[in-house]
Tab-separated table of C-alpha atoms and ligand atoms in Angstrom:
chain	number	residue	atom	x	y	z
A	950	UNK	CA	16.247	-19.443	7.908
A	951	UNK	CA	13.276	-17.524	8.813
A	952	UNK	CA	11.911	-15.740	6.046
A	953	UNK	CA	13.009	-12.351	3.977
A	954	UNK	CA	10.105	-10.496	4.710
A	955	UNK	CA	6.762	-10.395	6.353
A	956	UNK	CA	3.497	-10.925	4.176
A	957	UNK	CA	0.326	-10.001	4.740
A	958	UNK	CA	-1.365	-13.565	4.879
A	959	UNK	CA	1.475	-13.904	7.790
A	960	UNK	CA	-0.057	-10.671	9.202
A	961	UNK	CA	-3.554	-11.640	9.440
A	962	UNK	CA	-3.452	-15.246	10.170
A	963	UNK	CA	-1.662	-14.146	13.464
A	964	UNK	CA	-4.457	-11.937	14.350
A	965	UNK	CA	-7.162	-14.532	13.483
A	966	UNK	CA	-5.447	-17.704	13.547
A	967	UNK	CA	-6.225	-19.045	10.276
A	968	UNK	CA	-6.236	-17.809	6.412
A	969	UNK	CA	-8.075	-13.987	5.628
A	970	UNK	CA	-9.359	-13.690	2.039
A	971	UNK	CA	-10.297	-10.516	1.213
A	972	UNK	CA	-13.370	-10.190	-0.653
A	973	UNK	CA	-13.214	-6.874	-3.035
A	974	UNK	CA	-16.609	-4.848	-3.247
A	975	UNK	CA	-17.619	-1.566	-4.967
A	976	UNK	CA	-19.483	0.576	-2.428
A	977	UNK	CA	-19.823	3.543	-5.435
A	978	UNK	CA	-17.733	5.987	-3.718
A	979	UNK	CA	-16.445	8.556	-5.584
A	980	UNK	CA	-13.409	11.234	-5.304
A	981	UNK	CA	-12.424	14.328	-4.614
A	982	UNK	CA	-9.593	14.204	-7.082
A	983	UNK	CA	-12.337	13.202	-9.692
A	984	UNK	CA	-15.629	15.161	-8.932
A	985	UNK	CA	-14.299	18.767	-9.703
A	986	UNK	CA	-13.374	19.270	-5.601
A	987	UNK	CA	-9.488	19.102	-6.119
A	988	UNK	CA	-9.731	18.311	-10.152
A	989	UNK	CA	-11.765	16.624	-12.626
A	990	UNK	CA	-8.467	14.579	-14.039
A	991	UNK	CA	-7.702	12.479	-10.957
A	992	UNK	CA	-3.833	11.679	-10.121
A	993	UNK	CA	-1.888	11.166	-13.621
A	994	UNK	CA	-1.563	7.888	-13.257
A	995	UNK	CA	-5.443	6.564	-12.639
A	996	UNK	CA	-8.327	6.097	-14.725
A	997	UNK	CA	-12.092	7.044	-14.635
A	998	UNK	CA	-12.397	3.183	-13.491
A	999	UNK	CA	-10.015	4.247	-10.486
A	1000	UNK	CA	-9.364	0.539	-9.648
A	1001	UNK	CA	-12.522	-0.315	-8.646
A	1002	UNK	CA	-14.722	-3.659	-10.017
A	1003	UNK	CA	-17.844	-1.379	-11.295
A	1004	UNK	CA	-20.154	-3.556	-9.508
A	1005	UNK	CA	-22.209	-0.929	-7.849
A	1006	UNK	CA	-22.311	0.734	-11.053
A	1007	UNK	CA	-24.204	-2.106	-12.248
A	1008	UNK	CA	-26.936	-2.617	-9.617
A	1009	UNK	CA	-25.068	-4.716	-7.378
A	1010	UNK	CA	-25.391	-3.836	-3.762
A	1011	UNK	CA	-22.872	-4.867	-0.974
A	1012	UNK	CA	-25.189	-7.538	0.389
A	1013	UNK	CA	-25.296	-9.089	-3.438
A	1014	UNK	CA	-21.063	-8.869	-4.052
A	1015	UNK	CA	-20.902	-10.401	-0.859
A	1016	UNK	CA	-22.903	-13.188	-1.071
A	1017	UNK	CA	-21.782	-13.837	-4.927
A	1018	UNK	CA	-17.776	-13.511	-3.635
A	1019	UNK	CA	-17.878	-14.892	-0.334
A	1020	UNK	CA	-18.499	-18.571	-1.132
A	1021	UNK	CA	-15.202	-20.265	-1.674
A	1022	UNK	CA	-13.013	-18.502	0.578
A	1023	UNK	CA	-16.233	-19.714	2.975
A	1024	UNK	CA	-16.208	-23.471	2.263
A	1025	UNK	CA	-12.390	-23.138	2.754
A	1026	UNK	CA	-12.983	-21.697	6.361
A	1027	UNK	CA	-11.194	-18.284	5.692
A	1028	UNK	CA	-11.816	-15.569	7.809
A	1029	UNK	CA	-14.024	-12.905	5.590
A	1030	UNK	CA	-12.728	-9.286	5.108
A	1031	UNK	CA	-14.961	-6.792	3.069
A	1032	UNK	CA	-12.290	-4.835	1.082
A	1033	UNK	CA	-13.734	-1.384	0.060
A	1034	UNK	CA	-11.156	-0.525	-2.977
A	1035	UNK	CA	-12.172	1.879	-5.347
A	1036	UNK	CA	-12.177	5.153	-5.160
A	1037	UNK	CA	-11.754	6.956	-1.687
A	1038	UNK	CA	-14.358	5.549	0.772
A	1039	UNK	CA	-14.203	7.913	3.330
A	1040	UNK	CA	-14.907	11.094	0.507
A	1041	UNK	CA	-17.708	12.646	1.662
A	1042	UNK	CA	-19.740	13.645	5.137
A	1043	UNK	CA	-19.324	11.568	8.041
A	1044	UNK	CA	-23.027	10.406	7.654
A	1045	UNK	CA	-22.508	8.504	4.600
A	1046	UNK	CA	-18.979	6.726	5.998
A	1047	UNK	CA	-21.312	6.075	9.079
A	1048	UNK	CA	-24.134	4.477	6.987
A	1049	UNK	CA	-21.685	2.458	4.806
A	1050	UNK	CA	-20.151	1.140	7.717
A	1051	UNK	CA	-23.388	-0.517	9.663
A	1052	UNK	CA	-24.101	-2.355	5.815
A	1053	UNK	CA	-20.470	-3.575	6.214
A	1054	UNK	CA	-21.910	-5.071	9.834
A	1055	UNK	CA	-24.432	-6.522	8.644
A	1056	UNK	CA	-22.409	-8.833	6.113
A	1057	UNK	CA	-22.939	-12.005	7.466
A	1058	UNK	CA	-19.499	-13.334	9.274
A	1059	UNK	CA	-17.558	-10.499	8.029
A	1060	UNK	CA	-14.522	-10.510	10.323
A	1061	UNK	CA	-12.886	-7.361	9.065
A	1062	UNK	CA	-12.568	-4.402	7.006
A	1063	UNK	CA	-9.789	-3.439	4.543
A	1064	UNK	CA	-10.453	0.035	3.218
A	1065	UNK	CA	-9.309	2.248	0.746
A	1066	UNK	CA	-8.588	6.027	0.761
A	1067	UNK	CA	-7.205	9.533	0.712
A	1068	UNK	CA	-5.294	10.619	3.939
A	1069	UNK	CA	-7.327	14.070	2.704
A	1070	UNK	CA	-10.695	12.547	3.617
A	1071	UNK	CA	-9.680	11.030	7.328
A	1072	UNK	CA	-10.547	14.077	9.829
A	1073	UNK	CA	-11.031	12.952	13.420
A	1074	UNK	CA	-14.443	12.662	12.988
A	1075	UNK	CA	-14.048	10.136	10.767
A	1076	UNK	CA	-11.394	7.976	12.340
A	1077	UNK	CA	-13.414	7.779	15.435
A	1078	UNK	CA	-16.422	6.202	13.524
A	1079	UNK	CA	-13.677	4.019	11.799
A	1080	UNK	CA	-12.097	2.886	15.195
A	1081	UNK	CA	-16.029	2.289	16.992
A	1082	UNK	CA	-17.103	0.308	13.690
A	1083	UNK	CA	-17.743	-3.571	14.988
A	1084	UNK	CA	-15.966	-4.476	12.600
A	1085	UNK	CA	-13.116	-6.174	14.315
A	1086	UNK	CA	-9.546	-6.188	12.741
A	1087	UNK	CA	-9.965	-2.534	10.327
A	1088	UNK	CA	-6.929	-1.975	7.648
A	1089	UNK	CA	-6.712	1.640	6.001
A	1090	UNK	CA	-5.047	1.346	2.568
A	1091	UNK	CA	-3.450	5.190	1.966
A	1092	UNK	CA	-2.314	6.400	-1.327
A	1093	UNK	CA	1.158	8.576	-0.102
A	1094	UNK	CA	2.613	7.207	-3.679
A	1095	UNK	CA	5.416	10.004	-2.901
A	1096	UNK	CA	7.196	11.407	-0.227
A	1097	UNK	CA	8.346	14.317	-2.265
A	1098	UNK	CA	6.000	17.192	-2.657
A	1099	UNK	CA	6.999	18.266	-6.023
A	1100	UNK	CA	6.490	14.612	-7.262
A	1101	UNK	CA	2.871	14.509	-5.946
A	1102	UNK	CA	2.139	18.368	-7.310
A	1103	UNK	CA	3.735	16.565	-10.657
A	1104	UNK	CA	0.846	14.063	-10.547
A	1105	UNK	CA	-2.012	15.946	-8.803
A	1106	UNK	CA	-2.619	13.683	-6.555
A	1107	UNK	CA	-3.800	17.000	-4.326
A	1108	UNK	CA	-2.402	16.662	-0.677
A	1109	UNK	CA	1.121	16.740	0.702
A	1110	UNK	CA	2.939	14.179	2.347
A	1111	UNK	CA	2.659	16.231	5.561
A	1112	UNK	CA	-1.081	15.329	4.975
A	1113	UNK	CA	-0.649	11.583	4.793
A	1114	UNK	CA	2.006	11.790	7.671
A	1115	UNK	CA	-0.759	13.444	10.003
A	1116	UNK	CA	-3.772	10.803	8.899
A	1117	UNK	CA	-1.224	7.673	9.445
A	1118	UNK	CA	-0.472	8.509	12.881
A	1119	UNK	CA	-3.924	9.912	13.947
A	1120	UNK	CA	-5.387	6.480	12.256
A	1121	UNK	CA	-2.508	4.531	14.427
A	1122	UNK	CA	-2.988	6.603	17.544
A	1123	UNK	CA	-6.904	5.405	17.578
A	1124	UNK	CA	-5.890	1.812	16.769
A	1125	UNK	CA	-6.291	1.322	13.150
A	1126	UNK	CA	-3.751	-0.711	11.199
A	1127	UNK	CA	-2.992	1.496	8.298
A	1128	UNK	CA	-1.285	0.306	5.062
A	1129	UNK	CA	0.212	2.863	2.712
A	1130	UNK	CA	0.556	2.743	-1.654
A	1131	UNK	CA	3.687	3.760	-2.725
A	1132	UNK	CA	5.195	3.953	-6.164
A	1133	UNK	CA	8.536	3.370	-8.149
A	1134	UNK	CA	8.707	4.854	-11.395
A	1135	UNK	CA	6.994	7.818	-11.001
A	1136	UNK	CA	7.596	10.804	-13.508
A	1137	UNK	CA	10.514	12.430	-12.527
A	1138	UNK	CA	11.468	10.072	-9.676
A	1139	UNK	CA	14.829	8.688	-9.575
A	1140	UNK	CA	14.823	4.852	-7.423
A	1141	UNK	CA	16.929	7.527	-4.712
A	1142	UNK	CA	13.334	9.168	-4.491
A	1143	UNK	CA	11.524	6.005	-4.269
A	1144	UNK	CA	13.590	4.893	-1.697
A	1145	UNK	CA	13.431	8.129	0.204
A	1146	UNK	CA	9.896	7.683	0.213
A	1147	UNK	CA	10.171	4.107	1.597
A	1148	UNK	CA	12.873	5.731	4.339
A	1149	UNK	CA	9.675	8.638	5.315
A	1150	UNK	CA	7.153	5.799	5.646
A	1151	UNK	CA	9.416	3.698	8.225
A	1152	UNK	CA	9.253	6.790	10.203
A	1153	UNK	CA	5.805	6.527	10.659
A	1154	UNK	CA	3.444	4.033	12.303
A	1155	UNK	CA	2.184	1.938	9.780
A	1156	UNK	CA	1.488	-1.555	9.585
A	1157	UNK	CA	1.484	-2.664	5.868
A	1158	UNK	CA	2.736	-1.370	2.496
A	1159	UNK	CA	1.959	-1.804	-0.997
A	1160	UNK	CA	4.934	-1.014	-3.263
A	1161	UNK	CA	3.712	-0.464	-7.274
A	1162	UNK	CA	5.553	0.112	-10.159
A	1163	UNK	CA	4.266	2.862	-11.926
A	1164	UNK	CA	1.824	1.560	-14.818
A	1165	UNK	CA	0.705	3.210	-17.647
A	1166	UNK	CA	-3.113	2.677	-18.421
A	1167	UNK	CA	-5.294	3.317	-21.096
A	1168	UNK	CA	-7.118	6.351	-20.089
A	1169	UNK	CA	-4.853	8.181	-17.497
A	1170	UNK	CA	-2.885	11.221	-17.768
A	1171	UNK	CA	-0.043	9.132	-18.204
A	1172	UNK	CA	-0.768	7.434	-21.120
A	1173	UNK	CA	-1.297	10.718	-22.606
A	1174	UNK	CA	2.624	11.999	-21.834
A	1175	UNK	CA	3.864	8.622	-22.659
A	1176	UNK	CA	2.355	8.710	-26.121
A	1177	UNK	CA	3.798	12.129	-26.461
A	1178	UNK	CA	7.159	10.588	-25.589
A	1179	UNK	CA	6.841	12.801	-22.140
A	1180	UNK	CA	7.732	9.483	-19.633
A	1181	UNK	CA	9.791	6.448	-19.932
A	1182	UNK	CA	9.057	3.720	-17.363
A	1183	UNK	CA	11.450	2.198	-15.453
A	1184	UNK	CA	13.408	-0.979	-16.363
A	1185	UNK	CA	12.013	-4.640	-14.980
A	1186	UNK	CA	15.277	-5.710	-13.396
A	1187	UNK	CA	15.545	-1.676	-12.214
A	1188	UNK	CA	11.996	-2.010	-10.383
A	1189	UNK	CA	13.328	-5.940	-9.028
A	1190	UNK	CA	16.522	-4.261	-7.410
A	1191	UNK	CA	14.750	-1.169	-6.222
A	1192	UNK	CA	12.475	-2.910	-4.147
A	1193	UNK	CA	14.430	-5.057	-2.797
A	1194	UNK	CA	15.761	-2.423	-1.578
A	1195	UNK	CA	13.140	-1.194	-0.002
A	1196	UNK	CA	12.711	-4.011	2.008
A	1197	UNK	CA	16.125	-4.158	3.462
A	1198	UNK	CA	14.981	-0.474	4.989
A	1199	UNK	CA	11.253	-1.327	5.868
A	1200	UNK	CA	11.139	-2.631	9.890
A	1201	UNK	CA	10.301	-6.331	10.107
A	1202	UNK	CA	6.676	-6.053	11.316
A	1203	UNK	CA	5.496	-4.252	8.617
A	1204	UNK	CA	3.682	-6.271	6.114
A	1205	UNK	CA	4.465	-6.207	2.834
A	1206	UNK	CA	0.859	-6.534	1.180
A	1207	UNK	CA	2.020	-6.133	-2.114
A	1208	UNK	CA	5.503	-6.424	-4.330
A	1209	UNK	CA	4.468	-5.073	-7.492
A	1210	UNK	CA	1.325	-4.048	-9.971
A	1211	UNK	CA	-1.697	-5.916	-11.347
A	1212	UNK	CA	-3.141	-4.434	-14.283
A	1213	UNK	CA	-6.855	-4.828	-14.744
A	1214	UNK	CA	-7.189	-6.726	-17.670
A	1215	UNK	CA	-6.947	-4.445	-21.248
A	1216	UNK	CA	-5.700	-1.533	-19.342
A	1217	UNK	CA	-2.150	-2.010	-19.654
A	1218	UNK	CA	-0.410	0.214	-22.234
A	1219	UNK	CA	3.363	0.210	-21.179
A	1220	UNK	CA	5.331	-1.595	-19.147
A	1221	UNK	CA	4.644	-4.792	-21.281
A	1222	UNK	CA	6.961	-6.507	-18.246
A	1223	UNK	CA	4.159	-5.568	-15.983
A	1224	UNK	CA	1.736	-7.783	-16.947
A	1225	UNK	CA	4.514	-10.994	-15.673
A	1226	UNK	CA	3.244	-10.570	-12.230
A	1227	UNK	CA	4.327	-13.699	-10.737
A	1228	UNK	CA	7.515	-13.570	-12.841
A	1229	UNK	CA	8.745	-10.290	-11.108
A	1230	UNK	CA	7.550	-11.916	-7.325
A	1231	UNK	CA	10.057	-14.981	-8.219
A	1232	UNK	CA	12.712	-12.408	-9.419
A	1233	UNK	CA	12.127	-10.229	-6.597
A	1234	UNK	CA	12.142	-13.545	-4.225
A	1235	UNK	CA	15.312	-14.857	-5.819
A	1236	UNK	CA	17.300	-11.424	-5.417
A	1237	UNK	CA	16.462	-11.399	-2.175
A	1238	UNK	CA	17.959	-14.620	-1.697
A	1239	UNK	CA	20.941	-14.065	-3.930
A	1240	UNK	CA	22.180	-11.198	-2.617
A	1241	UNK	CA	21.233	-12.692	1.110
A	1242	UNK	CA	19.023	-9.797	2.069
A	1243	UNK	CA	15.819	-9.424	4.358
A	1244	UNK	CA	13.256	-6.874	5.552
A	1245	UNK	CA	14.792	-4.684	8.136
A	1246	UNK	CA	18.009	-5.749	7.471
A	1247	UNK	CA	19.001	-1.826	6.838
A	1248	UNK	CA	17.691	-0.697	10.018
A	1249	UNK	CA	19.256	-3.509	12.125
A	1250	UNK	CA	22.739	-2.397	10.398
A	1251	UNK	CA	21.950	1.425	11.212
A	1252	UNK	CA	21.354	0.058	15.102
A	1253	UNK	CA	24.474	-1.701	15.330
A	1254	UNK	CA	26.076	1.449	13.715
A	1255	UNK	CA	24.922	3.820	16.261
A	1256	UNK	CA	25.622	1.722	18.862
A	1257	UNK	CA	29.631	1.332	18.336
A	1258	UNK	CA	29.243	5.427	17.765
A	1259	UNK	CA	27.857	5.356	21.000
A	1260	UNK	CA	30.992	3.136	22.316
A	1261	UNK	CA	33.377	5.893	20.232
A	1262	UNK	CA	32.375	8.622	22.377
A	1263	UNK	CA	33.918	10.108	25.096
A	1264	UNK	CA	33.769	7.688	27.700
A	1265	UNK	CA	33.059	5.109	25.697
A	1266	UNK	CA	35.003	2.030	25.625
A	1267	UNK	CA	36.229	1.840	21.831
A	1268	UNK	CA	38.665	4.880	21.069
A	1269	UNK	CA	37.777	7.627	18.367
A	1270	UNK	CA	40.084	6.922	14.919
A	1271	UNK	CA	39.521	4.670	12.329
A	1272	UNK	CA	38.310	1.682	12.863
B	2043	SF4	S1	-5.761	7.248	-7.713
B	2043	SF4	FE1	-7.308	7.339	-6.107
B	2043	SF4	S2	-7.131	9.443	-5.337
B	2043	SF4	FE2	-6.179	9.441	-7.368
B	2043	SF4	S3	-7.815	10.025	-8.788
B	2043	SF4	FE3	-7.742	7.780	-8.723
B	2043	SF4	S4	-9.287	7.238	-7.182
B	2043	SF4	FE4	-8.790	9.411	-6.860
């Protein structure tokens, strides 16, 4: 039985043949959503810390994370891929995304770059310096979150989903492999949303998703609303079945880089199911195999679908009427 969906250590060990680790560094980049550009608040769901380690806050510079990181996933013989995650690393003039990316060359045997951003701060100029980088394999990691409008207006996350649709395939079209955040759970979102959103995405051409459920931390909008009794967050076996769900309707090449949260430790306020991590990947895992369903199962049943409508029609070889 091959298996139920496609991972991102699958991904990258069939582009370089053996394990990836990705080593997480803080290049201090900031945000638009953050600075007073779009808002001072940031999307209703993050904090000031906006997932990032705080290392550069604290003197360390790339060279230093890198070399303090680097060394196990080294003596193991893992291919080395400097994962810019905080904040939005492209934010700012294409000088500074130039600059950051000839440190990030300099890393000694970096094989890669994993990068996190805003589909609001990838202009062309930009995705050309990405795509020239000698960096080898280069991974985008987009917050879309939503595909409906009114959800991401809900939790100013300040673009549209127009906006991420128009970075993705831009980012695609110059040969970037681009990896889009999504979220279940968010305020106002039914799972039909969520899985709308995961139905807009296989539209486009991206190569990995991260699915979340929607945490509240300490800090964030969110924990503000949920302490005024404003949002509810959604049910553990409700976040299980809904993305499993999702899977059945994402293609089969698209990896699936992540199933579910991972609070930073002493931020969680609510879930408390969230912080069972690798409890919700074996529930997830055993649905999946339960219920006997796989990634791209959805699509390969729309296919066959459209292909005996295509046999019902006029000249076709099955007759119209119920089948
Ligand atoms: S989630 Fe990302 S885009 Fe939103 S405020 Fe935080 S760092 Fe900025």
């Amino acid at each position: 039985m091959p298996p139920r969906l496609h991972t991102l250590s699958q991904a990258l060990r069939a582009v370089f043949g053996r394990r990836a680790k990705k080593i997480p560094l803080d290049a201090g980049s900031s945000c638009p959503n953050r600075d007073g550009t779009l808002s001072l608040g940031g999307c209703l769901f993050c904090n000031a810390a906006g997932s990032g380690t705080g290392l550069h806050l604290k003197g360390f510079g790339l060279l230093a994370q890198w070399a303090a990181l680097t060394g196990p996933a080294r003596r193991r013989g893992e291919a080395l891929l400097g994962y810019l995650q905080s904040f939005s690393n492209t934010y700012g003039p294409p000088e500074r995304l130039a600059a950051l990316l000839a440190e990030m060359a300099t890393l000694p045997d970096i094989a890669g770059l994993c990068l996190g951003t805003r589909p609001d701060c990838l202009d062309d100029a930009k995705i050309s310096l990405l795509a020239a980088a000698p960096l080898g394999h280069v991974r985008l990691e987009m917050g879309l979150q939503s595909a409906n409008d009114a959800t991401l207006a809900r939790i100013n996350r300040g673009h549209t989903a127009a906006t991420f649709a128009r970075a993705s395939r831009d980012a695609a079209a110059a040969g970037l492999f681009v990896t889009a955040h999504v979220m279940a759970g968010l305020p106002g979102e039914t799972v039909a949303d969520f899985l709308a959103t995961v139905d807009f995405l296989a539209t486009l051409p991206i190569a990995g998703v991260k699915f979340h459920n929607t945490l509240v931390v300490a800090g964030s909008g969110l924990a503000g609303l949920y302490a005024a009794g404003g949002y509810v967050p959604m049910a553990r076996e409700d976040y299980v079945a809904a993305v499993c769900q999702a899977i059945t309707r994402l293609p089969a090449h698209v990896a699936i880089e992540r199933q579910n949260a991972d609070p930073a430790p002493g931020e969680l306020v609510a879930p408390a199911w969230a912080a069972d991590k690798q409890g919700i990947l074996r529930e997830i895992a055993a649905r999946l195999e339960r219920e006997d369903i796989w990634q791209g199962m959805g699509m390969e049943r729309e296919r066959e679908e459209e292909d005996k409508e295509c046999l019902r029609r006029p000249g076709g070889i099955i007759p119209p009427g119920p089948p």
